C-alpha positions as a printed Julia matrix, in Angstrom:
225×3 Matrix{Float64}:
  21.52   -9.71   -5.67
  21.58  -10.2    -9.39
  23.55   -8.21  -11.97
  21.43   -7.28  -14.97
  23.24   -9.09  -17.78
  23.38   -8.33  -21.45
  26.54   -8.82  -23.43
  26.24   -5.58  -25.34
  27.02   -2.2   -23.88
  23.29   -1.54  -23.91
  22.98   -3.74  -20.86
  24.73   -1.13  -18.78
  22.11    1.37  -19.88
  19.25   -1.01  -19.17
  18.13   -2.38  -22.52
  15.21   -4.8   -22.16
  15.92   -7.2   -25.03
  13.23   -9.55  -23.75
  14.94   -9.96  -20.39
  12.36   -8.96  -17.78
  15.1    -8.66  -15.16
  17.08   -6.04  -17.11
  16.13   -2.4   -16.73
  14.13   -1.49  -19.85
  15.0     1.37  -22.15
  12.59    4.22  -21.39
  12.08    6.8   -24.1
  11.8    10.32  -22.67
   9.83    9.33  -19.56
   7.7    12.04  -17.99
   6.84   12.48  -14.34
   3.21   11.47  -13.83
   1.55   12.47  -10.56
  -1.95   11.28  -11.52
  -1.46    7.8    -9.97
  -0.22    9.46   -6.78
  -3.31   11.65   -6.54
  -5.57    8.7    -7.34
  -4.0     6.38   -4.75
  -4.03    9.09   -2.09
  -7.63   10.29   -2.46
  -9.84    7.75   -4.25
  -9.38    4.74   -1.92
 -10.68    6.79    1.01
 -13.83    7.55   -0.99
 -14.47    3.82   -1.37
 -13.67    3.4     2.31
 -16.29    6.01    3.19
 -18.83    4.15    1.06
 -18.13    0.92    2.94
 -18.21    2.74    6.27
 -21.58    4.3     5.42
 -23.01    0.87    4.65
 -21.78   -0.43    8.03
 -23.22    2.6     9.85
 -26.62    2.85    8.21
 -27.25   -0.89    7.78
 -25.84   -1.9    11.16
 -26.56   -1.0    14.79
 -26.99    2.68   14.01
 -28.49    3.72   17.35
 -25.65    2.07   19.24
 -23.04    3.7    16.98
 -24.6     7.16   17.4
 -24.63    6.8    21.19
 -20.96    5.84   21.23
 -20.06    8.73   18.92
 -21.82   11.13   21.3
 -19.76    9.75   24.2
 -16.54   10.31   22.26
 -17.59   13.81   21.25
 -18.2    14.69   24.91
 -14.52   13.88   25.54
 -13.24   15.64   22.39
 -12.0    12.28   21.11
 -13.2    13.03   17.6
  -9.71   14.44   17.14
  -8.29   10.97   17.69
 -10.49    9.73   14.85
  -9.34   12.55   12.6
  -5.76   11.65   13.48
  -6.35    8.13   12.14
  -7.5     9.59    8.81
  -4.55   11.98    8.61
  -2.12    9.15    9.38
  -3.76    6.93    6.78
  -3.54    9.53    4.05
   0.08   10.34    4.85
   0.96    6.64    4.65
  -0.89    6.39    1.34
   0.92    9.46   -0.04
   4.45    8.43    0.91
   3.81    4.92   -0.48
   2.48    6.35   -3.74
   5.11    9.03   -4.4
   7.91    6.62   -5.44
   5.64    5.54   -8.32
   6.56    8.82  -10.04
  10.14    7.62  -10.47
   9.26    3.93  -10.81
   7.31    4.69  -13.98
  10.37    6.46  -15.36
  12.66    3.41  -15.04
  10.29    0.42  -15.34
   7.45   -0.59  -17.64
   4.08   -1.95  -16.56
   5.06   -5.35  -17.99
   8.52   -5.5   -16.39
   7.39   -8.46  -14.3
   9.38   -9.41  -11.22
  11.69   -6.45  -11.79
   8.9    -4.27  -10.38
   9.26   -5.94   -6.97
  12.66   -4.26   -6.51
  12.41   -1.39   -4.02
  15.99   -0.38   -4.81
  18.29   -0.52   -7.83
  22.02   -0.83   -7.11
  25.22   -0.57   -9.09
  28.76   -1.76   -8.43
  31.44    0.67   -7.27
  35.22    0.58   -7.1
  38.05    0.19   -9.58
  37.1    -1.76  -12.7
  33.56   -2.29  -11.37
  31.08   -3.41  -14.06
  28.59   -0.79  -15.22
  25.61   -3.11  -14.79
  22.7    -2.41  -12.5
  22.18   -4.83   -9.62
  18.72   -6.11   -8.66
  17.23   -8.8    -6.47
  17.47  -12.39   -7.67
  14.07  -13.15   -9.2
  14.24  -16.85  -10.09
  13.71  -20.01   -8.11
  13.47  -20.28   -4.36
  15.74  -17.29   -3.84
  13.41  -15.11   -5.89
  10.4   -16.4    -3.97
  12.2   -15.66   -0.71
  13.02  -12.12   -1.85
   9.46  -11.36   -2.91
   8.01  -12.9     0.28
  10.17  -10.55    2.31
   9.16   -7.66    0.06
   5.55   -8.48    0.95
   6.47   -8.37    4.64
   8.05   -4.95    4.16
   4.96   -3.81    2.29
   2.85   -4.72    5.33
   5.18   -2.81    7.63
   4.93    0.2     5.32
   1.14    0.23    5.48
  -0.22   -1.22    8.7
   0.25    1.83   10.94
  -3.29    3.05   10.3
  -4.64   -0.41   11.17
  -2.95   -0.34   14.56
  -4.2     3.17   15.24
  -7.68    2.27   14.0
  -7.96   -0.78   16.25
  -7.74    1.44   19.32
  -9.61    4.53   18.08
 -12.31    3.21   15.76
 -13.22    0.19   17.89
 -14.55    2.64   20.49
 -17.54    3.01   18.14
 -17.45    0.07   15.72
 -15.98   -2.76   17.8
 -17.24   -5.8    15.85
 -16.83   -4.25   12.37
 -13.22   -3.41   13.29
 -12.65   -7.03   14.33
 -14.0    -8.22   10.97
 -11.88   -5.72    9.06
  -8.72   -6.74   10.91
  -9.47  -10.39   10.02
  -9.9    -9.41    6.35
  -6.65   -7.44    6.55
  -4.86  -10.48    7.96
  -6.22  -12.81    5.27
  -5.23  -10.26    2.64
  -1.68   -9.96    3.94
  -1.16  -13.74    3.94
  -2.63  -14.0     0.42
  -0.41  -11.1    -0.68
   2.74  -12.83    0.6
   1.9   -16.24   -0.86
   0.98  -14.69   -4.2
   4.05  -12.46   -4.35
   6.3   -15.46   -3.64
   4.91  -17.05   -6.82
   5.58  -13.97   -8.94
   4.81  -10.31   -9.44
   1.11   -9.75  -10.15
  -0.15  -12.78   -8.24
  -0.25  -10.67   -5.1
  -3.12   -8.57   -6.49
  -6.03  -10.39   -4.76
  -4.33  -10.06   -1.38
  -3.55   -6.42   -2.1
  -7.21   -5.72   -2.85
  -8.35   -7.35    0.39
  -5.93   -5.3     2.45
  -6.96   -2.11    0.63
 -10.65   -2.8     1.29
 -10.02   -3.5     4.97
  -7.63   -0.59    5.55
  -9.67    2.02    3.73
 -12.98    0.92    5.24
 -11.39    1.17    8.68
 -10.19    4.65    7.82
 -13.61    5.49    6.39
 -15.22    4.5     9.68
 -12.89    6.89   11.49
 -13.76    9.7     9.08
 -17.5     9.05    9.31
 -17.5     8.89   13.12
 -15.4    12.07   13.34
 -17.74   13.94   10.99
 -20.79   12.95   13.01
 -19.03   13.83   16.28
 -18.22   17.33   15.0
 -21.77   17.72   13.7
């Protein structure tokens, strides 16, 4: 870990002073739930768009026959479960942003990769905040592991989707899992270089995950219909 250093007393309060590793001074930050709502609802809409393209431009007759077979066994509820799980995962990953925006700026750099902020305790403990080391190989190691944790936080819906959605869209699910895997590797390699360079990998994983979830939603809707 790394103690946020600034010689003045302001360091203990998190003054930025050009140091991207120090907690910045936030002036009267307000709780903002708009990003949470956006990240919980909008990605699924894009996923449904991608799923619709796969359904209507692909082997539609085969997909409809498989959906009918699932509906005869009431397995549309399994597909709905995938969507519910996916939206819960999205929500609990997005909610911490409310507080993150109150203690960090958009341009806080590698500081934003910290999932926790610590402070020292005990007699005569310094008042500084403690964060992950961000520089050199240690910083790269920390961010690479943060990427791994990010995958663990989000891949539950992929595992569920492999088993449920592949009952209808077997080959598309295979392709989406491959895209997810490429995205996760790109995310880790980019994050190791520095905060922000993980964005391309993040987008690939979002496309794959939300399209998979969109396929589950589309198949469930047609099964109920």
